[in-house]
Backbone as CSV, one residue per row, in Angstrom:
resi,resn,N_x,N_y,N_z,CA_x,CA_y,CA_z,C_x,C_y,C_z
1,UNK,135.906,127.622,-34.501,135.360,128.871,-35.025,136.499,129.851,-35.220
2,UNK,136.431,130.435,-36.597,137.214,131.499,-37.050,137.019,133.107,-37.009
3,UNK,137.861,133.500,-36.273,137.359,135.418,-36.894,138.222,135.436,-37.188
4,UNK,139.191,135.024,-38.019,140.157,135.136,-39.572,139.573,135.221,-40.704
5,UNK,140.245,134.358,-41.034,139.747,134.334,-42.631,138.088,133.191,-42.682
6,UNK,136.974,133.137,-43.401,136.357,132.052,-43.729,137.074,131.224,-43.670
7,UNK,136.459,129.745,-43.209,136.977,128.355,-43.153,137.056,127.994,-44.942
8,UNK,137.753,127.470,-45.331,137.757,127.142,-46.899,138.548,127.708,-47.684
9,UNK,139.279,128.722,-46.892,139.993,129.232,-47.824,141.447,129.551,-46.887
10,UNK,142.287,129.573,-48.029,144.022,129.251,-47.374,144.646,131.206,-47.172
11,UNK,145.977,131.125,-46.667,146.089,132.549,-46.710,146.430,133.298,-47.410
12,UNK,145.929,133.075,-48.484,146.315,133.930,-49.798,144.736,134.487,-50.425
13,UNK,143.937,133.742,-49.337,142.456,134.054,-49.822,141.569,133.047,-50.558
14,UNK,143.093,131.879,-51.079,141.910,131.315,-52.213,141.165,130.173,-51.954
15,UNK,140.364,129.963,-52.735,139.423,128.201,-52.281,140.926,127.090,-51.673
16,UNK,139.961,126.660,-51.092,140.504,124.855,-50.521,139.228,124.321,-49.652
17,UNK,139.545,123.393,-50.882,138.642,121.891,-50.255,138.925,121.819,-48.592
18,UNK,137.473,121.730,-47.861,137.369,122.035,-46.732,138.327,120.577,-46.017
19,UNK,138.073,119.461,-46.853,138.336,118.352,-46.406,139.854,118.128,-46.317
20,UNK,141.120,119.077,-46.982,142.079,118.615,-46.804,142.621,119.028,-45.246
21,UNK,141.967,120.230,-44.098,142.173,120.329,-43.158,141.851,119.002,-42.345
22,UNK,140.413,118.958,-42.614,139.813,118.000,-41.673,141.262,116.493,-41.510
23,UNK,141.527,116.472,-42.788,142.772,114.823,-42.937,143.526,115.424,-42.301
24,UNK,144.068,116.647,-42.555,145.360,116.589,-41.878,145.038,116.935,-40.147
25,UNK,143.889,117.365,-39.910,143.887,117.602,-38.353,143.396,115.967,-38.025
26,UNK,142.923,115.048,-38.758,142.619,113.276,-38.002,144.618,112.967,-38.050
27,UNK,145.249,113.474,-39.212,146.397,112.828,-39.207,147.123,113.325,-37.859
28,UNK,147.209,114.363,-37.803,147.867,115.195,-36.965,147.492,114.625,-35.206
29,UNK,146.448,114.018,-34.812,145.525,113.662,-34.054,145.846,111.882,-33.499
30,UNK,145.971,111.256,-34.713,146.223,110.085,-34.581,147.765,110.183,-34.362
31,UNK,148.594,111.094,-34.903,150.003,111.273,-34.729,149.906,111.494,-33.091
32,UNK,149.502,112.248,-32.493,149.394,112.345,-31.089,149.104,111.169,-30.435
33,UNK,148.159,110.791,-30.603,147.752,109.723,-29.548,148.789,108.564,-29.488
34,UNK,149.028,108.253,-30.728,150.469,107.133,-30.702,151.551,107.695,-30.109
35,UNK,152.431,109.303,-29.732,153.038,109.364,-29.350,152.846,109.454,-27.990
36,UNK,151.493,109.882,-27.807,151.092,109.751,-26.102,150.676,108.494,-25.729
37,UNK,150.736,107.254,-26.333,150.580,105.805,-25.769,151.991,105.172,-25.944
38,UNK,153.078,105.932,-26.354,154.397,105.578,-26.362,154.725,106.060,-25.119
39,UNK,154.669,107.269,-25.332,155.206,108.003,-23.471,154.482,107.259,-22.466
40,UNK,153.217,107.060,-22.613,152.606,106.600,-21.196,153.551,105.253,-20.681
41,UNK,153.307,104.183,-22.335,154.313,102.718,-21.838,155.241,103.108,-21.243
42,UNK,155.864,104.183,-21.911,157.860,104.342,-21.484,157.563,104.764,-20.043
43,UNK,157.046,105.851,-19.860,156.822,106.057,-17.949,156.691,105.307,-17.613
44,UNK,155.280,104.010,-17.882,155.312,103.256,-16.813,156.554,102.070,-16.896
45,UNK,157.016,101.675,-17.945,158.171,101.081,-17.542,159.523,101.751,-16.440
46,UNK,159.628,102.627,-16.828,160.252,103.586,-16.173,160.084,103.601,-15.048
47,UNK,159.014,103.908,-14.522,158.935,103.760,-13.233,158.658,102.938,-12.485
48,UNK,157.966,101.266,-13.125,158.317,100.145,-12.489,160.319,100.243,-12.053
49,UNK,160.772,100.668,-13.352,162.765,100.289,-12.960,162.728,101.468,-12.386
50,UNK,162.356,102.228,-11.618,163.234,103.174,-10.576,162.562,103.470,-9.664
51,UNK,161.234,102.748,-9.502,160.500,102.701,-8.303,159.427,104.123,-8.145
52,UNK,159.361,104.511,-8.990,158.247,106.058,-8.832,156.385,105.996,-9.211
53,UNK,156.206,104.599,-9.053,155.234,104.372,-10.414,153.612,104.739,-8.796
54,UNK,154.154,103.331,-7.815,153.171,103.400,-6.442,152.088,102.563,-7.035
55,UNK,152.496,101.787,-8.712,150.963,100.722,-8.720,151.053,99.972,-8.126
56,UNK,149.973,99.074,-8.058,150.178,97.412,-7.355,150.435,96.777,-8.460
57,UNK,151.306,95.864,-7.980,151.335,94.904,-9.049,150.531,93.455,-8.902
58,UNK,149.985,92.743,-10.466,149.389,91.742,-10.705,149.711,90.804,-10.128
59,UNK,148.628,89.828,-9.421,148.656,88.784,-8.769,150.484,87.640,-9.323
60,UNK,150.704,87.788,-10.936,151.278,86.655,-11.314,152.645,87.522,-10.782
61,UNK,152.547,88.792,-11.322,153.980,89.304,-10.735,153.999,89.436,-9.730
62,UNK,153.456,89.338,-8.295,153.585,88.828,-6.727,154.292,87.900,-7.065
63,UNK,153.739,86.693,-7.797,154.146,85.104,-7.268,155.192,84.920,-7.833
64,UNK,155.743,85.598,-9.258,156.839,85.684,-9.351,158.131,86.159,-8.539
65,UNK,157.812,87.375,-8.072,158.744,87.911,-7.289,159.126,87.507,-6.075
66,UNK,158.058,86.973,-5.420,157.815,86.549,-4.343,159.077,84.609,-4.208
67,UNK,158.972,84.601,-5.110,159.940,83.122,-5.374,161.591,83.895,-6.089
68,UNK,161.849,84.920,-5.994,163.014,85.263,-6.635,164.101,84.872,-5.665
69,UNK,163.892,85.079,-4.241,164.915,84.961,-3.778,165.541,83.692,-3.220
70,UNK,164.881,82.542,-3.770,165.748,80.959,-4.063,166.037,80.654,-5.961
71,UNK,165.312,81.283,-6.795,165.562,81.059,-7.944,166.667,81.824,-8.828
72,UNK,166.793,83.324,-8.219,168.121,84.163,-8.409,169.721,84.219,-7.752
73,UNK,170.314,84.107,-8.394,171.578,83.483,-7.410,171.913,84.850,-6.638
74,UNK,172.583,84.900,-5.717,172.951,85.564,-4.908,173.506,86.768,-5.424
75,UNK,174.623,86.443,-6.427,175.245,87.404,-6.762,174.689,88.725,-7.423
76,UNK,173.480,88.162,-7.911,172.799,89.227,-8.517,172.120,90.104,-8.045
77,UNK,171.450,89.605,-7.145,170.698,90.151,-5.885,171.560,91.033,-5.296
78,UNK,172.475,90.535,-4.240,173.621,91.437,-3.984,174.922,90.704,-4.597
79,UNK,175.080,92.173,-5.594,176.570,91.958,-6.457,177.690,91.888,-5.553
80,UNK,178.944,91.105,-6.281,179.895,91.512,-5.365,180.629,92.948,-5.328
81,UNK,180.521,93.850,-6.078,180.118,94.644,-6.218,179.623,95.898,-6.797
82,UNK,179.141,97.140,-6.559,177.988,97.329,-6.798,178.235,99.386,-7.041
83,UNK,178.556,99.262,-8.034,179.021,101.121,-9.088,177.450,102.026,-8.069
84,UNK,178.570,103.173,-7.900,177.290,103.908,-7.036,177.825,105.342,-7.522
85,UNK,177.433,105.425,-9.480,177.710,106.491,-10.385,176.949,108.006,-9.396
86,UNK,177.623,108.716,-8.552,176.949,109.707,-8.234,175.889,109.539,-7.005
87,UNK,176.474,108.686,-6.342,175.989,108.122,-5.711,176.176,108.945,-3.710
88,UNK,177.485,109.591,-3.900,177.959,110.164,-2.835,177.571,111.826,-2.815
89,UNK,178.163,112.090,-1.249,177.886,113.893,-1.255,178.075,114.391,-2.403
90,UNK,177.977,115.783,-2.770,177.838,116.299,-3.996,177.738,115.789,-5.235
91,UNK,177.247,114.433,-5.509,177.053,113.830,-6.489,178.399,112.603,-7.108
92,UNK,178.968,112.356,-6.128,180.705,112.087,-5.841,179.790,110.676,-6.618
93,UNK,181.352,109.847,-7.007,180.984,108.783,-7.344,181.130,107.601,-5.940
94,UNK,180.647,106.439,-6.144,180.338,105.575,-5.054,181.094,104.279,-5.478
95,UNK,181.873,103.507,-5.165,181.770,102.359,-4.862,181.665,101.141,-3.786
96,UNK,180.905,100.200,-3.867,180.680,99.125,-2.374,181.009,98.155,-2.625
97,UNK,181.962,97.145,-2.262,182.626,95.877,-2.397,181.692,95.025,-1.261
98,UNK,180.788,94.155,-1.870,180.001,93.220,-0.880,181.256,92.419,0.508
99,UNK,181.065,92.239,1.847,182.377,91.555,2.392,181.524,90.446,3.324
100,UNK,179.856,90.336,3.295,179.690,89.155,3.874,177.742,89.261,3.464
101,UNK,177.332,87.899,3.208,176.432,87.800,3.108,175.474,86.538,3.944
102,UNK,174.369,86.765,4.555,174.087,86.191,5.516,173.099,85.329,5.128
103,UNK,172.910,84.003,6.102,172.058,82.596,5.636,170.537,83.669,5.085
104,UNK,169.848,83.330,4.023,168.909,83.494,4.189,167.922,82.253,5.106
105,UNK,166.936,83.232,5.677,166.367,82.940,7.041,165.092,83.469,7.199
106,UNK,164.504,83.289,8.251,162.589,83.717,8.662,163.342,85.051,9.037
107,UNK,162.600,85.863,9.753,162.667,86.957,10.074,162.485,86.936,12.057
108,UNK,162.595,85.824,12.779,162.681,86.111,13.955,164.240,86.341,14.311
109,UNK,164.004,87.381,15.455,165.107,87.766,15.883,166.114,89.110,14.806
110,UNK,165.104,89.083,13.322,165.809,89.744,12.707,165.675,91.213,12.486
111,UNK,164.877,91.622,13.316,164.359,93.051,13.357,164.285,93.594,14.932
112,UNK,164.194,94.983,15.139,163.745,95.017,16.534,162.417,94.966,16.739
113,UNK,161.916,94.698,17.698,160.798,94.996,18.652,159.944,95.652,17.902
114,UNK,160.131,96.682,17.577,158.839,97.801,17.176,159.091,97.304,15.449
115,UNK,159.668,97.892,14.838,159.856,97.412,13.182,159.430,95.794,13.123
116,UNK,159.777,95.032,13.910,159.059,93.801,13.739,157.354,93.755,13.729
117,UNK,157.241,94.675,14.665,155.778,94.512,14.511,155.214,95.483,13.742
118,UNK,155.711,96.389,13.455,155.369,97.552,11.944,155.062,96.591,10.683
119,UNK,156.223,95.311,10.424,155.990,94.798,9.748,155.484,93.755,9.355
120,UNK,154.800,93.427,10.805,154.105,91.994,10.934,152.755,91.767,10.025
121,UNK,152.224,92.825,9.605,151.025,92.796,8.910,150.972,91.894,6.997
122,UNK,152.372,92.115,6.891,152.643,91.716,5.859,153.180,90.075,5.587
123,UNK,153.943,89.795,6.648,154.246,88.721,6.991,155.642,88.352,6.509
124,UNK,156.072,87.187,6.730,157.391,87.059,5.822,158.011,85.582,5.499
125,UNK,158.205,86.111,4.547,158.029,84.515,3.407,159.852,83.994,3.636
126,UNK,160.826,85.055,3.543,162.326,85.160,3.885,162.897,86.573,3.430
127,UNK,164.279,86.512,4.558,165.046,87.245,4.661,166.483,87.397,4.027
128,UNK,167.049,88.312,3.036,168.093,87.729,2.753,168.358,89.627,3.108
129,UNK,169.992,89.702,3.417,171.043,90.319,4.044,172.682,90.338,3.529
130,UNK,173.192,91.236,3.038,174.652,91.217,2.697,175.170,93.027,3.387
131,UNK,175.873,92.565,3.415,176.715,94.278,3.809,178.162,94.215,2.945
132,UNK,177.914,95.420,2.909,179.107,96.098,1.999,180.331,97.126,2.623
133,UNK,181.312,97.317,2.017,181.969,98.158,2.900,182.220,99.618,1.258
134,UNK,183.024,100.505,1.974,183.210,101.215,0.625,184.482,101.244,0.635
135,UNK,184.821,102.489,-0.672,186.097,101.849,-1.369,187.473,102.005,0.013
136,UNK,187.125,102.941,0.815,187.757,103.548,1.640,188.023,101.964,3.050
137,UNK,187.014,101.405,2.692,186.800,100.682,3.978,186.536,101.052,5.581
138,UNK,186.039,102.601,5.580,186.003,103.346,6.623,184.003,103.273,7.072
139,UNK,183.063,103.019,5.774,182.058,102.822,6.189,181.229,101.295,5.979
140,UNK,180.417,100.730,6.744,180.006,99.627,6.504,178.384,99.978,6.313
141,UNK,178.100,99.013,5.473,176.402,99.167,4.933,175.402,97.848,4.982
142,UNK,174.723,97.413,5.820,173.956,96.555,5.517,172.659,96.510,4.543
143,UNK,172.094,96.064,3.823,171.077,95.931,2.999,170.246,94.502,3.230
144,UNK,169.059,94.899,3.031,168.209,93.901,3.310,166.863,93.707,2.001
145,UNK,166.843,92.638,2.000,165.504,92.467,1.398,164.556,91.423,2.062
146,UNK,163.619,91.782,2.401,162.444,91.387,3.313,161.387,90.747,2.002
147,UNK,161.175,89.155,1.691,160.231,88.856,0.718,158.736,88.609,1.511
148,UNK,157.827,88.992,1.620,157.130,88.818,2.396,155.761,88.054,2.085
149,UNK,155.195,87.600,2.401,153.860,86.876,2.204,152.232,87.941,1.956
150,UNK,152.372,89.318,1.558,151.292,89.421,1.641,151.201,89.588,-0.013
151,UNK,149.700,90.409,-0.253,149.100,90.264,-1.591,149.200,91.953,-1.945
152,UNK,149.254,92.428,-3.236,149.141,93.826,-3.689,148.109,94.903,-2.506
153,UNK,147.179,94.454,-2.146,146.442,95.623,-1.419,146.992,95.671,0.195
154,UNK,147.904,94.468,0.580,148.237,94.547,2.235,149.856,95.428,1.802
155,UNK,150.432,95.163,0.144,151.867,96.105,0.706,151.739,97.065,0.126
156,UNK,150.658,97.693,-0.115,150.186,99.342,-0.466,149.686,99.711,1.373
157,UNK,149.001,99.069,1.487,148.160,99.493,3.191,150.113,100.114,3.547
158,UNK,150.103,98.747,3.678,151.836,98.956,4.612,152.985,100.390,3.856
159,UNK,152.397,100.466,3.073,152.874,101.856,2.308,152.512,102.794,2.359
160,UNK,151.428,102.818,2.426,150.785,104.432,2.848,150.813,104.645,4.760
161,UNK,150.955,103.529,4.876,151.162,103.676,6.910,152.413,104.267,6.836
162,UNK,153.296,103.641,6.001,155.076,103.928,6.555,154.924,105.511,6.420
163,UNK,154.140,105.914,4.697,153.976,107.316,4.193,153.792,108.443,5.396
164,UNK,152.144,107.854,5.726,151.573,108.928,6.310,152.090,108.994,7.470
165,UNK,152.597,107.851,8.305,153.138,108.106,9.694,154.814,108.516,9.567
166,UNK,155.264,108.187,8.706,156.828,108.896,8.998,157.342,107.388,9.317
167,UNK,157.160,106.291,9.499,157.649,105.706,10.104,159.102,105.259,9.956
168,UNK,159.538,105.588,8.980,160.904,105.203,8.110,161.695,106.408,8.403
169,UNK,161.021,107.233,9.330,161.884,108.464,10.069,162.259,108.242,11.485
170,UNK,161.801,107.081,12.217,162.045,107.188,13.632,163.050,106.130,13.916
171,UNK,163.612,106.532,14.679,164.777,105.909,15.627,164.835,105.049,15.963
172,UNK,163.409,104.829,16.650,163.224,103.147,17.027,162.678,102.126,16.243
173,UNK,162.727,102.599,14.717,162.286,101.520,13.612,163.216,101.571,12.803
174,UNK,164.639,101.375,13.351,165.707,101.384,12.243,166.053,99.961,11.982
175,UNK,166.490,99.415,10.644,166.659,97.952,10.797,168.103,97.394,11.780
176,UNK,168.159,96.505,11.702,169.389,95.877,12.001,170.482,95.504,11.297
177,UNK,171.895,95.843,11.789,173.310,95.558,11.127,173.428,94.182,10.927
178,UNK,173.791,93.401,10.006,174.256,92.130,9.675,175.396,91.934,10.241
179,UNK,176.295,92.303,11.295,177.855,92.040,11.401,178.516,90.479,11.256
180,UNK,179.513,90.618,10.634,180.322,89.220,10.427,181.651,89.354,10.862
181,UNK,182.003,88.341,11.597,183.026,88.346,12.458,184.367,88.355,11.414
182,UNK,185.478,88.706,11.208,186.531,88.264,10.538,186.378,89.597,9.035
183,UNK,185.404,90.457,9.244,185.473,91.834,8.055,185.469,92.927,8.894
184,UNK,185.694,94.115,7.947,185.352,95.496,8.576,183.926,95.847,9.520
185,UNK,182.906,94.954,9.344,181.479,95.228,9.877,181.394,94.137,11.222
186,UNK,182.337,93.418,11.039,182.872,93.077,12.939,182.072,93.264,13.823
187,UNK,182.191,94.479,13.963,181.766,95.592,15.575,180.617,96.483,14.713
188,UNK,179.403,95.959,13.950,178.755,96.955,13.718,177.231,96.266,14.066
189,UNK,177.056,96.778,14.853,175.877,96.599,16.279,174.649,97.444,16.394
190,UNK,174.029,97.259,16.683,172.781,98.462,17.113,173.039,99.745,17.645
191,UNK,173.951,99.543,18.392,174.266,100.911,18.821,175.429,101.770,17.610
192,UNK,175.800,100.835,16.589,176.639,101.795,15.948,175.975,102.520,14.345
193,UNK,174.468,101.916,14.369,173.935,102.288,13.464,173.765,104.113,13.546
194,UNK,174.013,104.438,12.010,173.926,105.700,12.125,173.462,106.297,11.121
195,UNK,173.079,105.544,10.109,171.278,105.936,9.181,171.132,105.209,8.410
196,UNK,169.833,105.534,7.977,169.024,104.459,7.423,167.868,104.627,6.684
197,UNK,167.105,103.421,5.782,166.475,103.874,4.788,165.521,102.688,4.201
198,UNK,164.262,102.687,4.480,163.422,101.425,4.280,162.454,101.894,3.192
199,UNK,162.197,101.547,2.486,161.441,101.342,1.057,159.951,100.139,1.050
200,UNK,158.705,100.128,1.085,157.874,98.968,1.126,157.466,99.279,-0.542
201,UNK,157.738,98.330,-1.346,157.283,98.069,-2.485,156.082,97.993,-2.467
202,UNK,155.331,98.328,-3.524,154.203,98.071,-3.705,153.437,97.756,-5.284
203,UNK,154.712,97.145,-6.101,154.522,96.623,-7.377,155.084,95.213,-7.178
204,UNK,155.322,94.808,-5.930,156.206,93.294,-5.285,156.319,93.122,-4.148
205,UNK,155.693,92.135,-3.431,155.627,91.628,-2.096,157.352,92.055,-1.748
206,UNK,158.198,92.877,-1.662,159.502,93.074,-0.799,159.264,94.607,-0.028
207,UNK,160.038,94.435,1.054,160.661,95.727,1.626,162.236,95.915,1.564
208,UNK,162.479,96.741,1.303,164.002,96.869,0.906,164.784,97.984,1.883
209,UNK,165.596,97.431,2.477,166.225,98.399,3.978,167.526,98.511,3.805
210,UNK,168.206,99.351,4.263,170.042,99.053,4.378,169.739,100.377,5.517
211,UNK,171.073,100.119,6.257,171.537,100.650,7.390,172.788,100.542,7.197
212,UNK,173.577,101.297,7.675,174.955,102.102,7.676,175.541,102.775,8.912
213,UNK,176.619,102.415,8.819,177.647,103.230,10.122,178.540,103.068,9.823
214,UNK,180.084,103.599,10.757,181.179,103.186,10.665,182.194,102.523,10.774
215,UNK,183.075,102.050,10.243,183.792,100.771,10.267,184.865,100.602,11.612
216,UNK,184.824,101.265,12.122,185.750,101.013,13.514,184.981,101.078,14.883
217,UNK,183.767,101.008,14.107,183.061,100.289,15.527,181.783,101.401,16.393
218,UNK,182.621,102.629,16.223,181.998,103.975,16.903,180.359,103.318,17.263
219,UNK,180.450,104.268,18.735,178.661,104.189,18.739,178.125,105.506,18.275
220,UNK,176.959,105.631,17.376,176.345,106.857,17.097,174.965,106.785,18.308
221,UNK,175.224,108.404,18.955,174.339,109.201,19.546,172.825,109.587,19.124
222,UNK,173.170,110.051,18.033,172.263,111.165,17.311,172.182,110.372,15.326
223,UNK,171.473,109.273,15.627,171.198,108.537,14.069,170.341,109.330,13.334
224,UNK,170.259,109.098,12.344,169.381,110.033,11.017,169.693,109.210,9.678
225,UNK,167.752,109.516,9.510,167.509,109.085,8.241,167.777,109.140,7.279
226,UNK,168.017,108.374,6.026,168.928,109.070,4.901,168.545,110.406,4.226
227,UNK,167.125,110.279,4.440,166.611,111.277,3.834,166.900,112.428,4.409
228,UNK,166.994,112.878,5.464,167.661,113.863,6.753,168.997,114.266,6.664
229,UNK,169.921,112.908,6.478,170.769,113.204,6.314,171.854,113.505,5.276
230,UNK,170.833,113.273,3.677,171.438,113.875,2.830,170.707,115.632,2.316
231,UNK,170.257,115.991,3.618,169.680,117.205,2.904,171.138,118.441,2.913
232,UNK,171.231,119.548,2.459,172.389,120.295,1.867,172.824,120.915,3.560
233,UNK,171.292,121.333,4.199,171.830,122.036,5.665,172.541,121.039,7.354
234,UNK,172.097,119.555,6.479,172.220,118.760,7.611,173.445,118.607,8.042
235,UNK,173.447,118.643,9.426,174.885,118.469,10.600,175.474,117.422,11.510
236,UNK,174.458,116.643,11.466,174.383,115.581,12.341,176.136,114.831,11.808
237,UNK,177.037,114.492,12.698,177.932,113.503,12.133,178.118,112.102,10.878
238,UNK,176.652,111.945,11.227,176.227,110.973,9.978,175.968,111.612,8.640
239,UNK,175.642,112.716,9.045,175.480,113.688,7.664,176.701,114.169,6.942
240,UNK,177.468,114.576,8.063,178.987,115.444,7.432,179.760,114.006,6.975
241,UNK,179.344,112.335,7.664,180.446,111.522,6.520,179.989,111.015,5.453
242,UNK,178.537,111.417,5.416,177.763,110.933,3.785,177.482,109.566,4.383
243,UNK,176.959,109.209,5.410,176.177,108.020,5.983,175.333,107.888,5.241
244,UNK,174.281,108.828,5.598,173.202,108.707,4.477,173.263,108.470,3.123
245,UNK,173.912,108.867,2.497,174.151,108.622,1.177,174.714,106.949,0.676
246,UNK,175.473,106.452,1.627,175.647,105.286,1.808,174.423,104.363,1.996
247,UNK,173.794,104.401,3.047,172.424,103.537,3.033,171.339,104.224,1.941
248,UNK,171.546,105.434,1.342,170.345,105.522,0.263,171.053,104.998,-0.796
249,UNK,172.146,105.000,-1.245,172.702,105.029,-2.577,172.767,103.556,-3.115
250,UNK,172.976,102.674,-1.650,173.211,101.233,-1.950,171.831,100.396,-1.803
251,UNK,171.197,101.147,-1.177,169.505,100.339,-0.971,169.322,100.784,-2.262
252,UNK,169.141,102.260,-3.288,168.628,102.276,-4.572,168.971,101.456,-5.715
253,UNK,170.313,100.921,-5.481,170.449,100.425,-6.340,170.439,98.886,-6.317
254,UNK,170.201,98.110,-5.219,169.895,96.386,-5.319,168.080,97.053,-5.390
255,UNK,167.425,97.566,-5.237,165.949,98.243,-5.572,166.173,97.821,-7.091
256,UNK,166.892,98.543,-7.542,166.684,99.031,-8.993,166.990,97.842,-9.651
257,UNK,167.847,96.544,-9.128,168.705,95.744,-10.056,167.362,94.415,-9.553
258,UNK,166.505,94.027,-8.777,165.452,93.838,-8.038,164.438,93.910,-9.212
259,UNK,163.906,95.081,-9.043,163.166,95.368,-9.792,163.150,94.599,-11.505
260,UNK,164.346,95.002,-12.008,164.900,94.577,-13.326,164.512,92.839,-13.429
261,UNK,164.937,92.210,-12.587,165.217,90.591,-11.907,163.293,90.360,-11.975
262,UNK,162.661,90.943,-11.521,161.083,90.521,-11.358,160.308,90.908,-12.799
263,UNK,160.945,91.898,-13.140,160.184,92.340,-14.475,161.088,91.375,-15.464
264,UNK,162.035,90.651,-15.826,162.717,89.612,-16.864,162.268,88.830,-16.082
265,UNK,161.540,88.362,-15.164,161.277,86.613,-14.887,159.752,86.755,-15.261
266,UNK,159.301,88.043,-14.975,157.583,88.186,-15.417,157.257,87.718,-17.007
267,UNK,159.078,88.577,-17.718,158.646,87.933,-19.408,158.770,86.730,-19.772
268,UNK,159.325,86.004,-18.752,159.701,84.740,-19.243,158.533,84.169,-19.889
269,UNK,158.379,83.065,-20.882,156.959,82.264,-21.154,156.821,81.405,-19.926
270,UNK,155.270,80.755,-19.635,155.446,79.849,-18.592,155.302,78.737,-19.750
């Protein structure tokens, strides 16, 4: 409805066929909707590759993913190594040179006590583990990927538990260091963990963890989450050496290269 001019007529006053609005407002209309079913695809691709999306994913992409970690070679999974563009304090750049990667294996013995049983609900199909050091060789980083046996609605449950309880904030659910005898991560033990950062997928049966400390062994007191410890006011020692940023920067990105790996085996034809 108009309190302008009558409908039918243009702004000069004169006649027009009522019908050339009507085309151009269906054209104008259908022009929208195609660009808003372009954006929607592109988000959700998007956020399958950077992890923001929180759908479940389809039974076939479980079973795909769920078999990636004997059908993808190692290197890809964890690179040897691995650009961490902005990845450090103030947006610093990152690099991690992989220096040992561990048998993949079940998951006994490979968690503590409490995180073992946080994550028992899900189950676990295998474990694979590499740690990295950085360019400095002063910090060491373990990363983990946990493939697990459950179905889309048990690793959403297990996602909204980690959510609503914090659990990926407490102390006593931090994962475990991979150490290998004969590298910088030697002497890097439970007690030298000093933050950390667990992720439960929920577009792919994985949980994705890395833990971080320092390379000469130190025990940390006072550990903190990455998320804690990359905030601008944080003090904690793990904070002032960019710990955190280390276990977030290197868990985001085997996440992200993960992700990529399940969505190209999903296109494959069968």
């Amino acid at each position: 409805m108009s309190f302008a001019e009558p409908e039918g007529y243009d702004g000069d006053a004169q006649p027009r066929p009522l019908g050339r609005r009507g085309a151009s407002r269906a054209a104008a209309a259908a022009a929208c909707l195609v660009l808003g079913l372009g954006l929607i695809s592109g988000a959700a691709t998007g956020s399958w590759l950077v992890g923001g999306s929180g759908d479940e994913g389809s039974p076939g992409t479980y079973a795909t993913a769920r078999s990636l970690w004997h059908s993808v070679p190692v290197d890809q999974l964890f690179p040897p190594t691995v650009q961490g563009r902005g990845a450090g304090p103030g947006g610093a750049d990152r690099t991690w040179t992989r220096i040992a990667v561990a048998p993949d294996s079940g998951c006994k013995d490979a968690f503590d006590p409490l995180l073992r049983k946080a994550l028992a609900p899900v189950g676990c199909e295998r474990l694979l583990r590499a740690t990295y050091t950085d360019a400095t060789e002063s910090y060491v980083t373990t990363v983990g990927l946990l493939f697990t046996t459950a179905d889309a609605p048990g690793m959403t449950a297990l996602a909204n538990r980690f959510r609503k309880e914090r659990l990926d904030r407490r102390t006593d659910l931090m994962p475990v260091p991979y150490a290998a005898q004969g590298t910088p991560a030697a002497g890097f033990g439970v007690r030298q963990r000093a933050s950390w950062t667990v992720s439960v997928l929920t577009e792919a049966p994985v949980v994705v963890y890395a833990v971080s400390g320092w390379a000469d062994g130190r025990t940390v007191d006072d550990p903190q989450p990455a998320g804690d410890a990359m905030e601008a006011d944080a003090t904690t020692a793990a904070a002032q050496a960019g710990l955190g940023n280390e276990a977030q920067g290197l868990a985001d990105r085997v996440e992200r290269d993960l992700r990529r790996d399940v969505r190209s085996a999903a296109e494959q034809p069968s």
